[in-house]
Coordinates of C-alpha atoms in Angstrom, one line a residue:
Chain A
M1441 CA -18.4 49.5 4.1
N1442 CA -16.9 52.4 5.3
E1443 CA -13.7 53.3 3.7
P1444 CA -11.3 51.4 6.6
F1445 CA -8.5 54.6 5.8
A1446 CA -10.3 57.8 6.3
P1447 CA -13.9 57.1 7.8
P1448 CA -16.1 60.1 8.4
R1449 CA -16.8 59.1 12.2
P1450 CA -14.8 56.5 14.3
P1451 CA -16.6 53.3 13.5
V1452 CA -17.5 50.7 16.5
P1453 CA -13.7 49.4 17.4
L1454 CA -15.5 46.3 18.1
A1455 CA -16.6 45.5 14.7
R1456 CA -12.8 46.1 13.7
W1457 CA -11.5 43.9 15.8
A1458 CA -14.1 40.8 14.5
L1459 CA -13.1 42.0 10.9
I1460 CA -9.2 40.7 12.1
A1461 CA -10.5 37.9 13.9
L1462 CA -12.5 36.7 10.8
A1463 CA -10.0 37.1 8.3
V1464 CA -7.5 35.3 10.3
G1465 CA -9.9 32.4 11.3
G1466 CA -11.3 32.5 8.0
L1467 CA -8.1 31.7 6.4
A1468 CA -6.8 29.2 9.3
G1469 CA -9.9 27.1 8.7
A1470 CA -9.8 26.8 5.0
F1471 CA -6.1 26.0 5.8
A1472 CA -7.4 23.3 8.1
Y1473 CA -10.0 21.8 5.9
V1474 CA -7.8 21.4 3.0
A1475 CA -4.9 19.8 4.9
G1476 CA -7.7 17.1 6.4
Y1477 CA -8.6 18.3 9.8
L1478 CA -12.1 19.1 8.9
D1479 CA -12.8 16.2 7.1
P1480 CA -12.3 12.9 8.6
Q1481 CA -13.9 11.0 6.2
R1482 CA -11.4 11.5 3.6
L1483 CA -9.4 8.9 2.3
T1484 CA -5.7 10.5 2.8
P1485 CA -2.5 9.1 2.1
K1486 CA -2.3 8.5 6.1
R1487 CA -5.5 6.6 6.4
L1488 CA -4.6 4.3 3.7
V1489 CA -0.9 3.5 5.2
D1490 CA -2.3 3.3 8.8
Q1491 CA -4.4 0.9 7.3
L1492 CA -2.0 -1.2 5.7
Q1493 CA 0.2 -1.0 8.9
T1494 CA -2.7 -2.6 10.8
N1495 CA -3.1 -5.3 8.5
G1496 CA 1.0 -6.2 8.2
G1497 CA 2.2 -5.1 11.2
L1498 CA 4.1 -2.5 12.2
H1499 CA 7.8 -3.6 11.5
P1500 CA 9.9 0.3 11.6
G1501 CA 12.3 0.7 8.8
Y1502 CA 10.3 -1.4 6.3
R1503 CA 8.0 -0.7 3.5
R1504 CA 4.5 -0.7 4.6
N1505 CA 3.5 -3.0 1.5
H1506 CA 5.8 -5.4 -0.1
A1507 CA 7.8 -5.3 2.5
K1508 CA 9.8 -8.5 2.0
G1509 CA 12.0 -8.3 -1.1
V1510 CA 15.3 -8.7 -2.4
C1511 CA 17.4 -5.9 -4.4
V1512 CA 18.3 -6.4 -8.2
I1513 CA 21.1 -5.0 -10.4
G1514 CA 20.5 -4.7 -14.3
R1515 CA 19.9 -3.0 -17.2
F1516 CA 17.4 -2.3 -19.9
D1517 CA 18.9 -3.2 -23.4
S1518 CA 16.6 -1.2 -26.2
N1519 CA 15.7 -2.6 -29.6
G1520 CA 14.5 0.5 -30.8
A1521 CA 10.9 -1.0 -31.7
A1522 CA 9.4 1.4 -29.0
A1523 CA 11.0 4.5 -30.4
P1524 CA 8.7 5.7 -32.8
Y1525 CA 5.8 5.4 -29.7
S1526 CA 7.6 7.0 -27.1
R1527 CA 10.5 9.7 -27.1
A1528 CA 12.2 8.6 -24.0
A1529 CA 15.9 8.1 -24.5
L1530 CA 15.6 4.7 -22.8
F1531 CA 13.7 3.2 -26.2
A1532 CA 16.1 4.7 -28.6
A1533 CA 17.5 1.8 -30.7
G1534 CA 20.5 0.2 -29.2
A1535 CA 20.1 2.3 -25.9
S1536 CA 21.5 0.5 -22.8
T1537 CA 20.1 2.2 -19.3
P1538 CA 21.0 0.8 -16.0
L1539 CA 18.3 -0.2 -13.3
V1540 CA 18.1 -0.8 -9.9
G1541 CA 15.3 -3.4 -9.3
R1542 CA 13.2 -5.1 -6.7
F1543 CA 11.4 -8.3 -6.1
A1544 CA 9.0 -8.5 -3.7
L1545 CA 6.0 -10.0 -1.9
P1546 CA 2.8 -8.4 -1.1
G1547 CA 2.0 -6.9 2.4
G1548 CA 3.6 -5.3 4.9
N1549 CA 5.2 -8.6 7.0
P1550 CA 9.1 -8.2 6.0
Y1551 CA 8.8 -11.9 7.7
A1552 CA 6.2 -13.4 5.4
P1553 CA 6.1 -16.9 4.1
D1554 CA 7.0 -17.2 0.5
G1555 CA 4.6 -20.1 -0.2
G1556 CA 2.1 -18.1 1.4
V1557 CA 0.3 -16.1 -1.4
P1558 CA 1.0 -16.7 -5.0
I1559 CA 1.5 -12.7 -5.7
R1560 CA 5.2 -11.5 -6.7
S1561 CA 5.6 -8.1 -7.6
L1562 CA 8.9 -6.4 -9.4
A1563 CA 9.8 -2.5 -9.2
L1564 CA 12.3 -1.0 -11.4
R1565 CA 14.1 2.4 -11.5
L1566 CA 15.6 3.0 -14.6
T1567 CA 17.9 6.1 -15.1
Q1568 CA 18.9 7.4 -18.5
A1569 CA 22.0 9.2 -19.2
D1570 CA 20.8 12.6 -18.7
G1571 CA 19.6 11.9 -15.6
Q1572 CA 15.4 11.7 -16.1
Q1573 CA 14.1 8.2 -14.6
W1574 CA 11.7 5.7 -15.0
R1575 CA 10.2 4.0 -12.1
T1576 CA 7.7 1.6 -12.3
G1577 CA 6.1 -1.3 -10.0
M1578 CA 4.6 -4.2 -11.3
N1579 CA 3.0 -7.7 -10.4
N1580 CA 2.7 -10.8 -11.5
M1581 CA -0.9 -10.7 -12.5
P1582 CA -2.8 -9.2 -15.3
V1583 CA -4.9 -6.8 -13.3
F1584 CA -5.4 -5.6 -10.3
P1585 CA -8.4 -6.4 -8.0
V1586 CA -10.0 -2.7 -7.9
A1587 CA -10.2 0.2 -9.5
T1588 CA -10.2 3.2 -6.8
P1589 CA -8.4 4.0 -4.0
Q1590 CA -11.3 3.7 -2.1
A1591 CA -12.2 0.1 -3.1
F1592 CA -8.6 -0.6 -2.2
F1593 CA -9.1 0.7 1.3
E1594 CA -12.5 -1.1 2.1
Q1595 CA -10.2 -4.1 0.4
L1596 CA -7.4 -3.8 3.0
R1597 CA -10.3 -3.4 5.8
A1598 CA -12.1 -6.5 4.6
T1599 CA -9.0 -8.7 4.9
A1600 CA -7.4 -7.1 8.2
P1601 CA -6.7 -9.7 10.5
D1602 CA -9.4 -9.8 13.3
P1603 CA -8.1 -9.1 16.8
A1604 CA -9.8 -12.3 18.3
T1605 CA -8.4 -14.6 15.8
G1606 CA -5.4 -12.8 14.1
K1607 CA -6.9 -13.9 10.8
P1608 CA -9.2 -12.2 8.4
D1609 CA -13.1 -12.9 9.0
P1610 CA -13.8 -14.8 5.9
A1611 CA -17.5 -13.3 6.2
K1612 CA -16.1 -9.9 5.5
Q1613 CA -14.1 -10.6 2.5
K1614 CA -17.0 -12.6 1.0
A1615 CA -19.3 -10.0 1.4
F1616 CA -16.5 -7.3 0.1
F1617 CA -16.1 -9.3 -2.8
E1618 CA -19.8 -9.6 -3.5
A1619 CA -20.2 -5.8 -3.3
H1620 CA -17.2 -5.7 -5.9
P1621 CA -18.2 -7.5 -8.8
E1622 CA -14.9 -5.8 -10.7
T1623 CA -12.4 -8.3 -8.5
S1624 CA -14.2 -11.0 -10.6
A1625 CA -11.1 -11.1 -13.1
F1626 CA -8.3 -11.3 -10.4
R1627 CA -10.1 -13.9 -8.1
A1628 CA -10.5 -16.1 -11.3
W1629 CA -6.6 -15.5 -11.7
I1630 CA -5.6 -16.0 -8.2
K1631 CA -7.8 -19.3 -8.1
D1632 CA -5.7 -21.2 -10.2
Q1633 CA -2.6 -19.2 -9.2
K1634 CA 0.0 -21.3 -7.2
P1635 CA 3.0 -19.6 -4.9
S1636 CA 5.8 -19.7 -8.1
A1637 CA 9.1 -21.6 -6.6
S1638 CA 11.0 -18.8 -8.5
Y1639 CA 10.6 -15.0 -9.1
A1640 CA 12.7 -15.6 -12.1
T1641 CA 10.1 -17.6 -13.8
D1642 CA 7.0 -14.9 -13.4
S1643 CA 6.2 -12.4 -15.8
Y1644 CA 5.2 -9.3 -14.2
Y1645 CA 2.4 -6.7 -15.6
G1646 CA 2.4 -2.6 -15.0
L1647 CA -1.3 -2.8 -14.4
N1648 CA -2.0 0.6 -15.2
A1649 CA -2.4 2.2 -18.3
F1650 CA 0.2 5.1 -19.2
Y1651 CA 0.4 7.1 -22.4
F1652 CA 3.7 7.0 -24.5
V1653 CA 4.2 10.3 -26.5
G1654 CA 6.1 10.4 -29.5
A1655 CA 8.8 12.5 -31.0
D1656 CA 5.6 14.1 -32.9
G1657 CA 3.7 14.8 -29.8
A1658 CA 1.4 12.3 -30.4
R1659 CA 0.0 10.0 -27.5
H1660 CA -0.5 6.0 -27.6
A1661 CA -1.9 4.5 -24.8
V1662 CA -0.2 1.7 -23.5
R1663 CA 0.5 -1.0 -20.6
W1664 CA 3.7 -3.1 -20.2
R1665 CA 4.7 -6.0 -19.1
V1666 CA 8.0 -8.3 -18.9
E1667 CA 7.6 -11.7 -20.0
A1668 CA 10.2 -13.9 -18.2
D1669 CA 12.4 -15.8 -20.9
N1670 CA 14.5 -18.0 -18.0
G1671 CA 13.4 -21.5 -18.1
A1672 CA 10.6 -23.8 -17.1
A1673 CA 9.1 -23.1 -13.7
A1674 CA 9.6 -25.8 -11.0
A1675 CA 7.0 -27.3 -8.8
P1676 CA 5.0 -24.7 -6.9
L1677 CA 6.1 -23.9 -3.2
G1678 CA 4.2 -25.0 0.0
A1679 CA 3.2 -23.6 2.9
Q1680 CA 6.8 -24.9 4.7
D1681 CA 8.7 -22.7 1.9
V1682 CA 9.2 -19.7 3.6
N1683 CA 12.7 -18.6 2.7
T1684 CA 13.4 -20.0 -0.2
L1685 CA 12.9 -17.0 -3.0
A1686 CA 15.5 -14.8 -2.3
A1687 CA 18.2 -17.8 -1.8
E1688 CA 16.9 -19.4 -5.0
L1689 CA 17.5 -16.2 -7.1
E1690 CA 21.2 -15.8 -5.9
Q1691 CA 21.5 -19.3 -6.9
R1692 CA 20.2 -18.4 -10.6
L1693 CA 22.1 -15.1 -10.9
A1694 CA 25.2 -16.8 -9.8
R1695 CA 24.7 -19.3 -13.0
G1696 CA 24.2 -15.9 -15.4
P1697 CA 22.5 -13.3 -15.5
L1698 CA 18.3 -13.3 -16.0
R1699 CA 16.1 -12.0 -18.9
W1700 CA 12.6 -10.5 -19.3
R1701 CA 11.3 -9.1 -22.9
L1702 CA 9.8 -6.1 -22.5
W1703 CA 6.3 -5.8 -24.2
A1704 CA 4.2 -2.7 -24.6
T1705 CA 0.1 -3.2 -25.8
L1706 CA -1.4 -0.8 -27.7
A1707 CA -5.3 0.4 -26.8
A1708 CA -7.5 0.9 -29.3
A1709 CA -10.2 3.8 -29.2
G1710 CA -12.3 2.8 -26.6
D1711 CA -10.4 0.6 -24.6
P1712 CA -10.3 1.4 -21.0
V1713 CA -7.5 3.5 -19.7
D1714 CA -8.1 4.4 -16.4
D1715 CA -9.5 1.0 -15.3
A1716 CA -6.7 -1.7 -13.9
T1717 CA -9.4 -4.3 -12.9
Q1718 CA -9.9 -4.7 -16.8
V1719 CA -7.6 -6.1 -19.6
W1720 CA -7.7 -5.3 -23.2
P1721 CA -8.2 -7.4 -25.8
A1722 CA -5.6 -10.1 -26.9
Q1723 CA -5.7 -9.0 -30.5
R1724 CA -3.9 -5.5 -29.4
P1725 CA -1.1 -4.8 -30.7
Q1726 CA 2.3 -5.7 -29.1
I1727 CA 5.6 -4.2 -29.3
D1728 CA 8.2 -5.8 -28.1
A1729 CA 10.8 -3.0 -27.0
G1730 CA 13.8 -5.0 -25.9
T1731 CA 15.4 -7.0 -23.1
L1732 CA 15.5 -6.8 -19.1
I1733 CA 18.7 -8.1 -18.0
L1734 CA 19.1 -8.6 -14.1
E1735 CA 22.7 -9.4 -13.3
R1736 CA 23.1 -9.7 -9.4
A1737 CA 20.8 -9.4 -6.3
Q1738 CA 21.7 -7.8 -3.3
D1739 CA 20.2 -7.9 0.5
Q1740 CA 17.3 -5.6 0.6
D1741 CA 18.6 -4.5 4.0
S1742 CA 21.8 -2.7 2.4
G1743 CA 20.9 -3.0 -1.0
E1744 CA 20.6 -0.3 -3.5
C1745 CA 17.0 -0.7 -3.4
R1746 CA 16.6 0.3 0.4
D1747 CA 16.1 3.5 -0.1
I1748 CA 14.2 4.1 -2.9
N1749 CA 10.6 4.6 -3.2
Y1750 CA 9.3 3.2 -6.6
D1751 CA 6.8 5.7 -7.2
P1752 CA 4.9 5.2 -10.3
M1753 CA 4.7 8.5 -11.3
V1754 CA 8.1 9.4 -11.3
L1755 CA 8.5 9.3 -15.8
P1756 CA 10.9 10.5 -18.3
D1757 CA 9.6 12.7 -20.9
G1758 CA 8.1 10.5 -23.4
I1759 CA 5.9 8.5 -21.0
V1760 CA 3.2 10.3 -18.9
A1761 CA 0.6 8.8 -16.5
S1762 CA -3.2 8.1 -17.7
A1763 CA -6.0 9.1 -15.5
D1764 CA -6.1 5.5 -13.5
P1765 CA -7.2 7.1 -10.6
L1766 CA -4.9 4.3 -8.7
L1767 CA -2.1 6.2 -9.7
P1768 CA -1.8 9.2 -7.8
A1769 CA -3.1 7.2 -4.9
R1770 CA -0.1 4.8 -5.1
S1771 CA 2.2 7.7 -5.7
A1772 CA 0.7 9.8 -2.5
A1773 CA 0.8 6.4 -0.1
Y1774 CA 4.3 5.3 -1.3
A1775 CA 5.5 9.0 -0.1
E1776 CA 4.2 8.3 3.0
S1777 CA 5.0 5.0 3.5
Y1778 CA 9.0 6.2 2.7
R1779 CA 8.4 9.2 4.7
R1780 CA 7.9 6.6 7.8
R1781 CA 10.4 4.2 6.9
T1782 CA 13.2 6.9 6.2
A1783 CA 12.7 8.6 9.5
E1784 CA 12.4 5.0 11.3
E1785 CA 16.0 4.4 9.4
A1786 CA 17.3 7.4 10.5
R1787 CA 16.5 7.0 14.6
A1788 CA 18.2 4.0 14.0
G1789 CA 21.5 5.0 12.6
G1790 CA 20.5 4.9 8.9
R1791 CA 19.5 1.1 8.8
P1792 CA 16.3 -0.7 9.3
P1793 CA 16.0 -1.4 13.1
Q1794 CA 16.4 -5.0 13.5
E1795 CA 13.9 -7.1 14.6
A1796 CA 14.1 -10.7 15.6
A1797 CA 13.0 -13.1 12.8
R1798 CA 9.9 -15.0 13.2
Chain B
M1296 CA 19.6 62.9 -7.5
N1297 CA 18.1 66.1 -8.9
A1298 CA 17.4 68.3 -6.5
E1299 CA 13.8 69.5 -7.5
T1300 CA 11.3 69.9 -5.0
N1301 CA 8.2 70.4 -7.2
A1302 CA 5.5 67.9 -6.6
E1303 CA 6.3 65.8 -9.6
P1304 CA 3.8 62.7 -9.7
T1305 CA 7.2 60.9 -9.8
R1306 CA 8.4 62.0 -6.3
R1307 CA 9.1 59.5 -3.8
D1308 CA 6.9 59.4 -1.0
E1309 CA 9.0 58.0 1.9
T1310 CA 6.3 56.9 4.0
M1311 CA 5.5 54.3 1.4
F1312 CA 7.5 51.3 0.3
W1313 CA 8.7 51.9 -3.1
W1314 CA 6.4 50.1 -5.7
P1315 CA 8.3 47.3 -6.7
A1316 CA 8.6 46.3 -3.3
R1317 CA 4.7 46.7 -3.5
V1318 CA 4.5 44.5 -6.5
L1319 CA 6.8 42.1 -4.9
H1320 CA 4.9 41.8 -1.7
W1321 CA 1.3 41.2 -3.3
L1322 CA 2.5 38.9 -5.7
M1323 CA 4.5 37.0 -3.0
A1324 CA 1.8 37.0 -0.6
L1325 CA -0.6 35.3 -3.3
M1326 CA 2.2 32.9 -4.2
I1327 CA 3.3 31.9 -0.8
L1328 CA -0.4 31.4 0.6
T1329 CA -1.1 29.2 -2.5
M1330 CA 2.0 27.1 -1.8
L1331 CA 1.1 26.6 1.7
F1332 CA -2.6 25.6 0.6
V1333 CA -1.1 23.4 -2.4
G1334 CA 1.5 21.4 0.3
A1335 CA -1.1 21.0 2.7
G1336 CA -3.7 19.7 -0.2
L1337 CA -1.1 17.2 -1.9
V1338 CA -0.1 15.5 1.4
A1339 CA -3.8 14.9 2.4
S1340 CA -4.9 13.6 -0.9
V1341 CA -4.8 10.2 -2.8
S1342 CA -6.9 11.8 -5.7
E1343 CA -5.9 13.2 -9.0
R1344 CA -5.7 16.2 -7.2
H1345 CA -2.4 15.0 -5.2
A1346 CA -0.5 14.5 -8.7
W1347 CA -1.5 18.1 -10.1
L1348 CA -0.4 19.4 -6.6
L1349 CA 2.6 18.3 -6.7
A1350 CA 3.3 19.4 -10.4
L1351 CA 2.3 22.7 -9.5
H1352 CA 4.4 22.7 -5.9
K1353 CA 8.1 22.4 -7.2
P1354 CA 8.0 25.2 -10.1
L1355 CA 6.1 27.5 -7.5
G1356 CA 8.6 26.7 -5.1
A1357 CA 11.4 27.6 -7.3
A1358 CA 9.8 30.7 -8.3
I1359 CA 9.2 32.1 -5.0
L1360 CA 12.9 31.2 -4.2
V1361 CA 14.2 33.2 -7.0
L1362 CA 11.7 36.2 -6.1
A1363 CA 12.7 35.9 -2.3
V1364 CA 16.5 36.6 -3.0
L1365 CA 15.5 39.6 -5.5
R1366 CA 13.5 40.8 -3.0
L1367 CA 15.8 40.8 -0.3
A1368 CA 18.1 42.3 -2.4
L1369 CA 15.7 45.3 -3.1
R1370 CA 15.2 45.7 0.7
L1371 CA 18.5 45.8 1.1
W1372 CA 19.1 48.2 -1.4
R1373 CA 16.3 50.6 -0.7
R1374 CA 15.4 50.6 3.1
P1375 CA 11.6 50.1 4.0
P1376 CA 9.6 53.4 5.7
P1377 CA 10.7 53.6 8.9
L1378 CA 8.1 52.3 11.7
P1379 CA 5.5 54.7 13.4
R1380 CA 7.7 56.7 16.4
E1381 CA 5.0 56.0 18.8
L1382 CA 5.2 52.3 18.7
S1383 CA 6.7 50.4 21.8
A1384 CA 9.9 48.9 22.0
A1385 CA 8.2 45.9 22.2
Q1386 CA 6.1 46.2 19.2
R1387 CA 9.3 47.5 17.3
F1388 CA 11.2 44.3 18.3
A1389 CA 8.2 41.9 17.1
A1390 CA 8.0 43.7 13.7
H1391 CA 11.6 43.4 12.8
A1392 CA 11.9 40.0 14.1
S1393 CA 8.6 38.7 12.5
H1394 CA 9.9 40.2 8.8
W1395 CA 13.4 39.1 9.1
L1396 CA 11.7 35.4 10.1
L1397 CA 9.4 36.0 7.1
Y1398 CA 12.6 36.0 4.6
A1399 CA 14.6 33.5 6.3
L1400 CA 11.5 31.1 5.7
M1401 CA 10.6 32.2 2.7
L1402 CA 14.2 31.3 1.3
A1403 CA 14.9 28.4 3.5
M1404 CA 11.5 26.3 2.5
P1405 CA 12.4 26.2 -1.2
L1406 CA 15.7 25.2 -0.4
I1407 CA 14.9 22.3 1.8
G1408 CA 12.1 21.1 -0.5
W1409 CA 15.2 20.7 -3.5
A1410 CA 17.6 19.3 -0.9
M1411 CA 14.7 16.9 0.4
L1412 CA 13.9 15.6 -2.9
S1413 CA 17.5 15.5 -3.5
A1414 CA 18.2 13.3 -0.5
G1415 CA 15.2 11.0 -1.4
G1416 CA 16.8 10.0 -4.7
Y1417 CA 14.0 11.8 -6.8
P1418 CA 14.3 13.9 -9.8
V1419 CA 13.8 17.6 -9.1
D1420 CA 11.5 18.1 -12.2
L1421 CA 9.8 21.7 -12.4
G1422 CA 8.0 20.7 -15.5
A1423 CA 8.4 21.4 -19.2
G1424 CA 11.9 19.8 -19.0
L1425 CA 13.2 21.9 -16.7
R1426 CA 15.0 19.9 -13.8
L1427 CA 17.3 20.8 -11.1
P1428 CA 20.8 19.5 -10.2
P1429 CA 20.7 17.4 -6.5
I1430 CA 22.1 19.9 -3.9
A1431 CA 21.9 17.3 -1.0
P1432 CA 23.2 13.7 -0.9
F1433 CA 21.2 10.5 -1.6
D1434 CA 20.6 9.7 2.1
P1435 CA 17.4 8.5 4.0
S1436 CA 18.6 9.8 7.0
W1437 CA 19.2 13.3 5.3
F1438 CA 15.7 12.8 3.8
A1439 CA 14.3 11.9 6.8
A1440 CA 15.2 15.2 8.4
L1441 CA 14.5 17.4 6.0
R1442 CA 11.1 15.8 5.3
W1443 CA 10.3 16.8 8.7
L1444 CA 12.0 20.2 8.5
H1445 CA 10.0 21.0 5.6
R1446 CA 6.4 20.1 6.8
T1447 CA 7.4 21.9 10.7
L1448 CA 8.8 25.3 9.0
A1449 CA 5.8 25.0 6.6
Y1450 CA 3.3 25.6 9.8
A1451 CA 5.8 27.9 11.2
L1452 CA 5.4 30.1 8.2
F1453 CA 1.6 29.7 7.8
A1454 CA 1.4 30.9 11.8
L1455 CA 3.6 33.5 10.7
V1456 CA 1.7 34.7 7.5
L1457 CA -1.4 34.7 9.6
L1458 CA 0.2 36.7 12.4
H1459 CA 1.5 39.3 10.0
L1460 CA -1.8 39.3 8.2
A1461 CA -3.5 40.1 11.7
A1462 CA -1.0 43.0 12.6
A1463 CA -1.3 44.5 9.4
L1464 CA -5.2 44.9 9.9
Y1465 CA -4.0 45.9 13.5
H1466 CA -2.2 49.0 11.7
G1467 CA -4.6 49.4 9.5
L1468 CA -7.8 49.1 10.9
I1469 CA -7.5 50.0 15.2
R1470 CA -4.1 52.2 14.9
R1471 CA -4.2 53.5 11.7
D1472 CA -0.4 54.7 11.7
G1473 CA -0.1 54.6 8.2
V1474 CA 1.9 51.1 8.6
L1475 CA -0.7 49.3 6.2
R1476 CA -0.9 52.2 3.6
S1477 CA 2.7 51.8 3.1
M1478 CA 2.4 49.0 1.5
L1479 CA -1.2 50.0 -0.9
W1480 CA -1.9 52.1 -3.8
R1481 CA -3.9 54.9 -3.0
R1482 CA -5.1 57.8 -4.8
R1483 CA -3.0 60.8 -3.7
E1484 CA -5.9 63.1 -2.3
I1485 CA -6.9 60.5 0.1
V1486 CA -3.1 60.2 1.2
E1487 CA -3.3 64.1 1.4
Q1488 CA -6.4 64.3 3.5
D1489 CA -4.9 61.6 5.7
L1490 CA -1.8 63.2 6.1
G1491 CA -4.0 66.6 7.0

């Protein structure tokens, strides 16, 4: 290279123009690559959420997954048993932490029938006195069907409605499950599971592993679940039960608060902490951390849970995410879903646009 | 000021940016470019990259905000070297306008990001136990507007950075008028030679 500032002879100006073009073009090209424009095969939050929209239909203002739900307000009362393992303030003995939660059905259709599928979910946002938050999204099954975002994307594609029939193609679904043996634990669960008649009688599992971090800095791999303590379940729902769960929850809450026990399971060395398709052995130590108490429900179109993104990576000091690849994917996809639905809400004047119920 | 005119090594060269301004310029050039790439990468990723880029994005943004305020104060306190007299009025206007836009965006972007997280109800965690208070109401319409603005202005800032880079190289390689040199470190004898 010539010394660019004091060259012995003026060099060819064209080469200098080329150098400028190369610098600017190179930087712009690198940016385009990082932003995903040159890489259409990459699984991005946008592609994942577009697929959810394809599967569930576009319902402006609603979540792209778990679109049908109901807000709940309550608290978590800690008994202190988890405090030796996690320094999070909400686990301290006697701590009572307010929460805004949400029960929901899977899928992107806010008008889905309650009796259609047996899956139910419970999301929670607990806010500590110091402003730190613990957000978690749990399902009523002990395992997730797939272990990676890519497999989840392929599952969505395999279960997408066929444009011709409006229903998923059974051959595609069969081919997907055969190609993914890791789904077997989930399939075994769903085969015998009937759609429960109440959100209150199901237990909900965190699915992904996390680490509790103690006051001494020691990390403990854990999974959490909440076990229902609200009496026996009624007969399961049938296909004709379209809108029963929210009303049933209201009736129960009118009689008094609902309770779940929060359990944390400690992993042993060698247990998989990055694979939500595998349960840990039943003999692992269980910590009864306290009681989740739900006191009232709110309509999801106007309730406090509406504008919360239940991002499972919003965690207080004392809980950290594991290397489970589903966690950052959930975080990224939820953010994209939140971006879309808040924009739709804003355009509709600050509430979900009204659709005719179907 | 002392009135000594003998050539001391500490003599201020009026054709150069003051050295703290140069240090801040290059440090922030690196930080802002990094920040733009981190932002673009995190919204286009579902892998573990998403998580660590997001964890980096927030403290880096806060640091840029602090440094941008400091840099603006420096610039107002000690004016930058004058532009070459032979520049046309249009070039002068472009130079001034692009610089003030760069300053406006490097201050606005972190503030919009911070307000956006506030409006979305997210805790504004910078890591290492540092958390900023919310600076906007928890409101989805606010979030939607700020989220759109954050992305739109990020692209505008990147375009402006490219323009700034192109202009700097144009001054340094094509015009060779000392504008690029005013932001660099050079050995004194080369400076003498150039001025001669």
